Amino acid sequence: GGNMAGLVSELANRRSQDGSSAATGLRKVTKDQQTWRKEFKGEKPKPQPVVVPPSSPKKPVKKKKVGLPILEYQERGTKWVVENHDKETVKAVSSTGLLEVEVSDPKQQVYIYNCEEVTIKVTGAKLKSLIVDSCSKVNVIFPTIISGCEIVNSKKIAVQSDGVCPVFTIDKTVGVTVYLSAESVAVSSFTTSMSSEMNVSIPDGEDQKEIPIPEQFVHKLTNGSLSSEVSDLYH
């Protein structure tokens, strides 16, 4: 009782000159907001509705832009161009399931771009160069190449040399298998950058022997210069 009387006295002393008290300005709690009443009556507080945020609309999957399929010889640049072909477009132009390019002059080049799931056979005595650019799941068979074969920005590519190819350049590509003829084994070299899952397949009697192209190296500093060696994983 003494404590309660002291509290009432304290509040009375804080009353200001304009008649307001220490409790002035406090929010009044209405009866329905007094939880002790509900607990006393055995009522459970009503559950608040769960607000589910609206789901953001899914972004449509962008399809790869594909132009019209092309298989033609262009005098300017002396090159054959094979573009935008897939297994469906090949069925429309070939009964064998192959796209065939017949090279008639060793100065001619073959440029293969934006193709998917096709096999391309280059025929003729020899050609100047061959480029596979931005392709996926493409196989290419070719005769002797004078300059070299380049594979760039591609995935799952297989190339087969039925003649001799001095240089294979592989750049920004994942998954490459190079099949060499017996006569090309001692001649061919490989330049690779930013690529992985690369293999060379060479004749081994009546079978083929597959050799991985290293993609892991060990670099050492010696007397101010850097030397590099293939990782022991490949030995």
PDB file of C-alpha atoms in Angstrom:
ATOM      1  CA  GLY A   1       0.000   0.000   0.000  1.00  0.00           C
ATOM      2  CA  GLY A   2       2.886   2.326   0.751  1.00  0.00           C
ATOM      3  CA  ASN A   3       4.447   1.876  -2.635  1.00  0.00           C
ATOM      4  CA  MET A   4       1.157   2.570  -4.440  1.00  0.00           C
ATOM      5  CA  ALA A   5       0.615   5.723  -2.391  1.00  0.00           C
ATOM      6  CA  GLY A   6       4.127   6.877  -3.227  1.00  0.00           C
ATOM      7  CA  LEU A   7       3.530   6.355  -6.972  1.00  0.00           C
ATOM      8  CA  VAL A   8       0.274   8.332  -6.895  1.00  0.00           C
ATOM      9  CA  SER A   9       2.036  11.117  -5.045  1.00  0.00           C
ATOM     10  CA  GLU A  10       4.892  11.148  -7.560  1.00  0.00           C
ATOM     11  CA  LEU A  11       2.500  11.426 -10.528  1.00  0.00           C
ATOM     12  CA  ALA A  12       0.592  14.202  -8.799  1.00  0.00           C
ATOM     13  CA  ASN A  13       3.793  16.151  -8.234  1.00  0.00           C
ATOM     14  CA  ARG A  14       4.659  15.902 -11.970  1.00  0.00           C
ATOM     15  CA  ARG A  15       1.394  17.500 -13.019  1.00  0.00           C
ATOM     16  CA  SER A  16       2.248  20.612 -15.009  1.00  0.00           C
ATOM     17  CA  GLN A  17       0.785  24.052 -14.724  1.00  0.00           C
ATOM     18  CA  ASP A  18      -1.579  23.519 -17.680  1.00  0.00           C
ATOM     19  CA  GLY A  19      -3.188  20.574 -15.895  1.00  0.00           C
ATOM     20  CA  SER A  20      -1.501  17.815 -17.842  1.00  0.00           C
ATOM     21  CA  SER A  21      -0.034  14.875 -15.956  1.00  0.00           C
ATOM     22  CA  ALA A  22       2.936  12.557 -16.438  1.00  0.00           C
ATOM     23  CA  ALA A  23       0.597  10.120 -18.205  1.00  0.00           C
ATOM     24  CA  THR A  24      -0.664  12.718 -20.698  1.00  0.00           C
ATOM     25  CA  GLY A  25       0.000  11.718 -24.320  1.00  0.00           C
ATOM     26  CA  LEU A  26       0.178   7.986 -23.644  1.00  0.00           C
ATOM     27  CA  ARG A  27      -1.929   5.839 -25.991  1.00  0.00           C
ATOM     28  CA  LYS A  28      -5.051   4.573 -24.306  1.00  0.00           C
ATOM     29  CA  VAL A  29      -5.475   0.788 -24.378  1.00  0.00           C
ATOM     30  CA  THR A  30      -9.037  -0.236 -25.210  1.00  0.00           C
ATOM     31  CA  LYS A  31     -10.730  -3.253 -23.629  1.00  0.00           C
ATOM     32  CA  ASP A  32     -10.387  -5.436 -26.710  1.00  0.00           C
ATOM     33  CA  GLN A  33      -6.633  -4.769 -26.711  1.00  0.00           C
ATOM     34  CA  GLN A  34      -6.159  -5.885 -23.116  1.00  0.00           C
ATOM     35  CA  THR A  35      -4.749  -9.375 -23.468  1.00  0.00           C
ATOM     36  CA  TRP A  36      -5.224 -10.218 -19.800  1.00  0.00           C
ATOM     37  CA  ARG A  37      -8.995 -10.117 -20.367  1.00  0.00           C
ATOM     38  CA  LYS A  38      -8.736 -12.801 -23.053  1.00  0.00           C
ATOM     39  CA  GLU A  39      -6.436 -14.930 -20.956  1.00  0.00           C
ATOM     40  CA  PHE A  40      -8.782 -14.612 -17.976  1.00  0.00           C
ATOM     41  CA  LYS A  41     -11.762 -15.681 -20.099  1.00  0.00           C
ATOM     42  CA  GLY A  42      -9.800 -18.564 -21.618  1.00  0.00           C
ATOM     43  CA  GLU A  43      -9.829 -16.992 -25.112  1.00  0.00           C
ATOM     44  CA  LYS A  44      -6.901 -17.522 -27.435  1.00  0.00           C
ATOM     45  CA  PRO A  45      -5.595 -14.511 -29.379  1.00  0.00           C
ATOM     46  CA  LYS A  46      -6.678 -14.594 -32.989  1.00  0.00           C
ATOM     47  CA  PRO A  47      -3.813 -15.580 -35.327  1.00  0.00           C
ATOM     48  CA  GLN A  48      -2.616 -12.825 -37.609  1.00  0.00           C
ATOM     49  CA  PRO A  49      -3.142 -13.548 -41.328  1.00  0.00           C
ATOM     50  CA  VAL A  50       0.050 -14.565 -43.122  1.00  0.00           C
ATOM     51  CA  VAL A  51       0.901 -12.153 -45.890  1.00  0.00           C
ATOM     52  CA  VAL A  52       2.493 -13.968 -48.835  1.00  0.00           C
ATOM     53  CA  PRO A  53       4.580 -11.642 -51.004  1.00  0.00           C
ATOM     54  CA  PRO A  54       3.593 -11.769 -54.669  1.00  0.00           C
ATOM     55  CA  SER A  55       5.916 -14.012 -56.636  1.00  0.00           C
ATOM     56  CA  SER A  56       7.952 -12.247 -59.266  1.00  0.00           C
ATOM     57  CA  PRO A  57       7.175 -13.400 -62.802  1.00  0.00           C
ATOM     58  CA  LYS A  58       9.700 -15.860 -64.215  1.00  0.00           C
ATOM     59  CA  LYS A  59      11.951 -14.464 -66.864  1.00  0.00           C
ATOM     60  CA  PRO A  60      11.418 -16.149 -70.207  1.00  0.00           C
ATOM     61  CA  VAL A  61      14.323 -18.300 -71.352  1.00  0.00           C
ATOM     62  CA  LYS A  62      16.075 -16.576 -74.205  1.00  0.00           C
ATOM     63  CA  LYS A  63      16.511 -18.834 -77.186  1.00  0.00           C
ATOM     64  CA  LYS A  64      19.706 -18.696 -79.128  1.00  0.00           C
ATOM     65  CA  LYS A  65      19.286 -16.551 -82.195  1.00  0.00           C
ATOM     66  CA  VAL A  66      19.791 -18.638 -85.285  1.00  0.00           C
ATOM     67  CA  GLY A  67      19.968 -17.204 -88.773  1.00  0.00           C
ATOM     68  CA  LEU A  68      19.191 -18.914 -92.031  1.00  0.00           C
ATOM     69  CA  PRO A  69      21.247 -22.041 -92.736  1.00  0.00           C
ATOM     70  CA  ILE A  70      24.029 -21.366 -95.239  1.00  0.00           C
ATOM     71  CA  LEU A  71      26.243 -23.681 -97.270  1.00  0.00           C
ATOM     72  CA  GLU A  72      27.906 -21.721-100.045  1.00  0.00           C
ATOM     73  CA  TYR A  73      31.189 -20.767-101.647  1.00  0.00           C
ATOM     74  CA  GLN A  74      32.129 -17.096-101.462  1.00  0.00           C
ATOM     75  CA  GLU A  75      34.510 -15.841-104.136  1.00  0.00           C
ATOM     76  CA  ARG A  76      35.515 -12.968-101.919  1.00  0.00           C
ATOM     77  CA  GLY A  77      37.856 -14.553 -99.439  1.00  0.00           C
ATOM     78  CA  THR A  78      37.931 -17.798-101.433  1.00  0.00           C
ATOM     79  CA  LYS A  79      36.135 -19.688 -98.704  1.00  0.00           C
ATOM     80  CA  TRP A  80      33.315 -22.092 -98.110  1.00  0.00           C
ATOM     81  CA  VAL A  81      30.863 -20.906 -95.455  1.00  0.00           C
ATOM     82  CA  VAL A  82      28.761 -23.332 -93.414  1.00  0.00           C
ATOM     83  CA  GLU A  83      26.508 -21.493 -90.959  1.00  0.00           C
ATOM     84  CA  ASN A  84      23.494 -22.087 -88.707  1.00  0.00           C
ATOM     85  CA  HIS A  85      23.001 -25.776 -89.453  1.00  0.00           C
ATOM     86  CA  ASP A  86      21.596 -28.411 -87.115  1.00  0.00           C
ATOM     87  CA  LYS A  87      20.414 -31.992 -87.561  1.00  0.00           C
ATOM     88  CA  GLU A  88      17.019 -30.831 -88.846  1.00  0.00           C
ATOM     89  CA  THR A  89      18.394 -28.531 -91.549  1.00  0.00           C
ATOM     90  CA  VAL A  90      20.816 -31.275 -92.648  1.00  0.00           C
ATOM     91  CA  LYS A  91      17.921 -33.674 -93.237  1.00  0.00           C
ATOM     92  CA  ALA A  92      16.389 -31.130 -95.590  1.00  0.00           C
ATOM     93  CA  VAL A  93      19.481 -30.898 -97.826  1.00  0.00           C
ATOM     94  CA  SER A  94      21.192 -34.279 -97.488  1.00  0.00           C
ATOM     95  CA  SER A  95      20.015 -37.882 -97.741  1.00  0.00           C
ATOM     96  CA  THR A  96      23.225 -39.188 -96.122  1.00  0.00           C
ATOM     97  CA  GLY A  97      22.978 -37.131 -92.944  1.00  0.00           C
ATOM     98  CA  LEU A  98      26.249 -35.383 -93.828  1.00  0.00           C
ATOM     99  CA  LEU A  99      26.933 -31.863 -94.988  1.00  0.00           C
ATOM    100  CA  GLU A 100      29.506 -32.159 -97.769  1.00  0.00           C
ATOM    101  CA  VAL A 101      31.877 -29.431 -98.901  1.00  0.00           C
ATOM    102  CA  GLU A 102      33.903 -30.106-102.041  1.00  0.00           C
ATOM    103  CA  VAL A 103      37.109 -28.082-102.218  1.00  0.00           C
ATOM    104  CA  SER A 104      38.454 -27.653-105.742  1.00  0.00           C
ATOM    105  CA  ASP A 105      41.449 -25.366-105.090  1.00  0.00           C
ATOM    106  CA  PRO A 106      44.135 -25.563-102.378  1.00  0.00           C
ATOM    107  CA  LYS A 107      43.696 -21.811-101.801  1.00  0.00           C
ATOM    108  CA  GLN A 108      40.163 -22.330-100.553  1.00  0.00           C
ATOM    109  CA  GLN A 109      39.260 -22.164 -96.862  1.00  0.00           C
ATOM    110  CA  VAL A 110      36.329 -23.632 -94.915  1.00  0.00           C
ATOM    111  CA  TYR A 111      34.610 -21.605 -92.201  1.00  0.00           C
ATOM    112  CA  ILE A 112      32.049 -23.389 -90.001  1.00  0.00           C
ATOM    113  CA  TYR A 113      29.998 -21.145 -87.700  1.00  0.00           C
ATOM    114  CA  ASN A 114      27.115 -21.567 -85.241  1.00  0.00           C
ATOM    115  CA  CYS A 115      26.326 -25.181 -86.078  1.00  0.00           C
ATOM    116  CA  GLU A 116      25.008 -27.838 -83.708  1.00  0.00           C
ATOM    117  CA  GLU A 117      24.802 -31.638 -83.831  1.00  0.00           C
ATOM    118  CA  VAL A 118      26.017 -32.003 -87.418  1.00  0.00           C
ATOM    119  CA  THR A 119      28.756 -33.883 -89.250  1.00  0.00           C
ATOM    120  CA  ILE A 120      30.584 -32.052 -92.027  1.00  0.00           C
ATOM    121  CA  LYS A 121      32.816 -33.802 -94.550  1.00  0.00           C
ATOM    122  CA  VAL A 122      35.290 -31.769 -96.567  1.00  0.00           C
ATOM    123  CA  THR A 123      36.436 -33.510 -99.727  1.00  0.00           C
ATOM    124  CA  GLY A 124      39.140 -32.689-102.290  1.00  0.00           C
ATOM    125  CA  ALA A 125      42.909 -32.996-102.444  1.00  0.00           C
ATOM    126  CA  LYS A 126      43.771 -30.275 -99.918  1.00  0.00           C
ATOM    127  CA  LEU A 127      42.610 -26.932 -98.558  1.00  0.00           C
ATOM    128  CA  LYS A 128      44.297 -23.869 -97.087  1.00  0.00           C
ATOM    129  CA  SER A 129      42.663 -23.759 -93.628  1.00  0.00           C
ATOM    130  CA  LEU A 130      39.630 -24.743 -91.605  1.00  0.00           C
ATOM    131  CA  ILE A 131      37.929 -22.838 -88.772  1.00  0.00           C
ATOM    132  CA  VAL A 132      35.236 -24.126 -86.399  1.00  0.00           C
ATOM    133  CA  ASP A 133      33.699 -21.177 -84.552  1.00  0.00           C
ATOM    134  CA  SER A 134      30.904 -21.092 -81.919  1.00  0.00           C
ATOM    135  CA  CYS A 135      29.723 -24.639 -82.580  1.00  0.00           C
ATOM    136  CA  SER A 136      28.442 -27.442 -80.370  1.00  0.00           C
ATOM    137  CA  LYS A 137      28.512 -31.230 -80.904  1.00  0.00           C
ATOM    138  CA  VAL A 138      29.992 -30.901 -84.394  1.00  0.00           C
ATOM    139  CA  ASN A 139      32.167 -33.453 -86.209  1.00  0.00           C
ATOM    140  CA  VAL A 140      34.410 -32.442 -89.105  1.00  0.00           C
ATOM    141  CA  ILE A 141      36.319 -34.767 -91.447  1.00  0.00           C
ATOM    142  CA  PHE A 142      38.856 -33.214 -93.803  1.00  0.00           C
ATOM    143  CA  PRO A 143      41.801 -33.990 -96.110  1.00  0.00           C
ATOM    144  CA  THR A 144      45.246 -32.372 -95.948  1.00  0.00           C
ATOM    145  CA  ILE A 145      45.305 -28.807 -94.637  1.00  0.00           C
ATOM    146  CA  ILE A 146      48.185 -26.557 -95.690  1.00  0.00           C
ATOM    147  CA  SER A 147      47.989 -23.933 -92.935  1.00  0.00           C
ATOM    148  CA  GLY A 148      46.078 -25.340 -89.985  1.00  0.00           C
ATOM    149  CA  CYS A 149      42.809 -26.104 -88.211  1.00  0.00           C
ATOM    150  CA  GLU A 150      41.401 -23.682 -85.632  1.00  0.00           C
ATOM    151  CA  ILE A 151      38.668 -24.428 -83.083  1.00  0.00           C
ATOM    152  CA  VAL A 152      37.347 -21.476 -81.067  1.00  0.00           C
ATOM    153  CA  ASN A 153      34.437 -20.713 -78.701  1.00  0.00           C
ATOM    154  CA  SER A 154      32.987 -24.195 -79.072  1.00  0.00           C
ATOM    155  CA  LYS A 155      31.868 -27.277 -77.113  1.00  0.00           C
ATOM    156  CA  LYS A 156      32.162 -31.010 -77.784  1.00  0.00           C
ATOM    157  CA  ILE A 157      33.980 -30.914 -81.117  1.00  0.00           C
ATOM    158  CA  ALA A 158      35.605 -33.813 -82.974  1.00  0.00           C
ATOM    159  CA  VAL A 159      37.868 -33.242 -85.977  1.00  0.00           C
ATOM    160  CA  GLN A 160      39.438 -35.949 -88.105  1.00  0.00           C
ATOM    161  CA  SER A 161      42.419 -35.447 -90.392  1.00  0.00           C
ATOM    162  CA  ASP A 162      42.517 -37.978 -93.223  1.00  0.00           C
ATOM    163  CA  GLY A 163      45.649 -36.293 -94.557  1.00  0.00           C
ATOM    164  CA  VAL A 164      48.191 -34.030 -92.868  1.00  0.00           C
ATOM    165  CA  CYS A 165      47.469 -31.003 -90.701  1.00  0.00           C
ATOM    166  CA  PRO A 166      50.550 -29.173 -89.376  1.00  0.00           C
ATOM    167  CA  VAL A 167      48.878 -27.090 -86.622  1.00  0.00           C
ATOM    168  CA  PHE A 168      45.765 -27.367 -84.489  1.00  0.00           C
ATOM    169  CA  THR A 169      44.834 -24.217 -82.560  1.00  0.00           C
ATOM    170  CA  ILE A 170      42.253 -24.621 -79.787  1.00  0.00           C
ATOM    171  CA  ASP A 171      40.939 -21.532 -77.987  1.00  0.00           C
ATOM    172  CA  LYS A 172      38.088 -21.055 -75.459  1.00  0.00           C
ATOM    173  CA  THR A 173      36.719 -24.521 -76.128  1.00  0.00           C
ATOM    174  CA  VAL A 174      35.497 -27.291 -73.828  1.00  0.00           C
ATOM    175  CA  GLY A 175      35.633 -30.850 -75.096  1.00  0.00           C
ATOM    176  CA  VAL A 176      37.791 -31.506 -78.186  1.00  0.00           C
ATOM    177  CA  THR A 177      38.972 -34.759 -79.733  1.00  0.00           C
ATOM    178  CA  VAL A 178      41.449 -34.643 -82.615  1.00  0.00           C
ATOM    179  CA  TYR A 179      41.772 -37.804 -84.697  1.00  0.00           C
ATOM    180  CA  LEU A 180      45.067 -37.955 -86.571  1.00  0.00           C
ATOM    181  CA  SER A 181      46.008 -40.062 -89.559  1.00  0.00           C
ATOM    182  CA  ALA A 182      49.190 -42.118 -89.349  1.00  0.00           C
ATOM    183  CA  GLU A 183      51.013 -39.681 -91.642  1.00  0.00           C
ATOM    184  CA  SER A 184      49.987 -36.663 -89.534  1.00  0.00           C
ATOM    185  CA  VAL A 185      51.177 -38.017 -86.181  1.00  0.00           C
ATOM    186  CA  ALA A 186      54.804 -36.954 -86.662  1.00  0.00           C
ATOM    187  CA  VAL A 187      53.842 -33.597 -88.184  1.00  0.00           C
ATOM    188  CA  SER A 188      51.000 -32.108 -86.148  1.00  0.00           C
ATOM    189  CA  SER A 189      51.446 -29.682 -83.252  1.00  0.00           C
ATOM    190  CA  PHE A 190      48.868 -28.219 -80.860  1.00  0.00           C
ATOM    191  CA  THR A 191      48.497 -24.698 -79.504  1.00  0.00           C
ATOM    192  CA  THR A 192      45.868 -24.371 -76.773  1.00  0.00           C
ATOM    193  CA  SER A 193      44.540 -21.574 -74.580  1.00  0.00           C
ATOM    194  CA  MET A 194      41.635 -21.259 -72.126  1.00  0.00           C
ATOM    195  CA  SER A 195      40.390 -24.738 -73.107  1.00  0.00           C
ATOM    196  CA  SER A 196      39.745 -28.033 -71.348  1.00  0.00           C
ATOM    197  CA  GLU A 197      38.864 -31.698 -71.901  1.00  0.00           C
ATOM    198  CA  MET A 198      41.121 -32.012 -74.942  1.00  0.00           C
ATOM    199  CA  ASN A 199      42.334 -35.307 -76.386  1.00  0.00           C
ATOM    200  CA  VAL A 200      44.344 -36.585 -79.349  1.00  0.00           C
ATOM    201  CA  SER A 201      43.522 -39.957 -80.844  1.00  0.00           C
ATOM    202  CA  ILE A 202      46.277 -41.665 -82.882  1.00  0.00           C
ATOM    203  CA  PRO A 203      46.468 -45.012 -84.710  1.00  0.00           C
ATOM    204  CA  ASP A 204      47.814 -47.825 -82.540  1.00  0.00           C
ATOM    205  CA  GLY A 205      47.915 -50.957 -84.673  1.00  0.00           C
ATOM    206  CA  GLU A 206      44.327 -51.711 -85.554  1.00  0.00           C
ATOM    207  CA  ASP A 207      43.078 -49.660 -82.624  1.00  0.00           C
ATOM    208  CA  GLN A 208      43.163 -46.003 -81.608  1.00  0.00           C
ATOM    209  CA  LYS A 209      45.150 -44.632 -78.676  1.00  0.00           C
ATOM    210  CA  GLU A 210      43.751 -41.587 -76.921  1.00  0.00           C
ATOM    211  CA  ILE A 211      46.156 -39.140 -75.297  1.00  0.00           C
ATOM    212  CA  PRO A 212      44.997 -36.185 -73.154  1.00  0.00           C
ATOM    213  CA  ILE A 213      46.327 -32.731 -73.999  1.00  0.00           C
ATOM    214  CA  PRO A 214      47.641 -31.231 -70.724  1.00  0.00           C
ATOM    215  CA  GLU A 215      45.749 -28.373 -69.146  1.00  0.00           C
ATOM    216  CA  GLN A 216      47.599 -28.265 -65.840  1.00  0.00           C
ATOM    217  CA  PHE A 217      51.153 -26.974 -65.520  1.00  0.00           C
ATOM    218  CA  VAL A 218      53.748 -26.286 -62.833  1.00  0.00           C
ATOM    219  CA  HIS A 219      55.557 -22.934 -63.051  1.00  0.00           C
ATOM    220  CA  LYS A 220      58.857 -22.236 -61.271  1.00  0.00           C
ATOM    221  CA  LEU A 221      60.999 -19.149 -60.847  1.00  0.00           C
ATOM    222  CA  THR A 222      64.727 -19.776 -61.332  1.00  0.00           C
ATOM    223  CA  ASN A 223      67.310 -16.976 -61.401  1.00  0.00           C
ATOM    224  CA  GLY A 224      64.688 -14.385 -62.258  1.00  0.00           C
ATOM    225  CA  SER A 225      63.087 -16.340 -65.105  1.00  0.00           C
ATOM    226  CA  LEU A 226      59.979 -18.512 -65.197  1.00  0.00           C
ATOM    227  CA  SER A 227      59.998 -22.083 -66.412  1.00  0.00           C
ATOM    228  CA  SER A 228      56.928 -24.257 -66.966  1.00  0.00           C
ATOM    229  CA  GLU A 229      56.467 -28.004 -66.985  1.00  0.00           C
ATOM    230  CA  VAL A 230      53.516 -30.276 -67.527  1.00  0.00           C
ATOM    231  CA  SER A 231      51.966 -31.500 -64.279  1.00  0.00           C
ATOM    232  CA  ASP A 232      52.907 -34.987 -63.071  1.00  0.00           C
ATOM    233  CA  LEU A 233      49.280 -35.943 -63.636  1.00  0.00           C
ATOM    234  CA  TYR A 234      50.109 -36.471 -67.311  1.00  0.00           C
ATOM    235  CA  HIS A 235      53.207 -38.634 -66.815  1.00  0.00           C
TER     236      HIS A 235
END
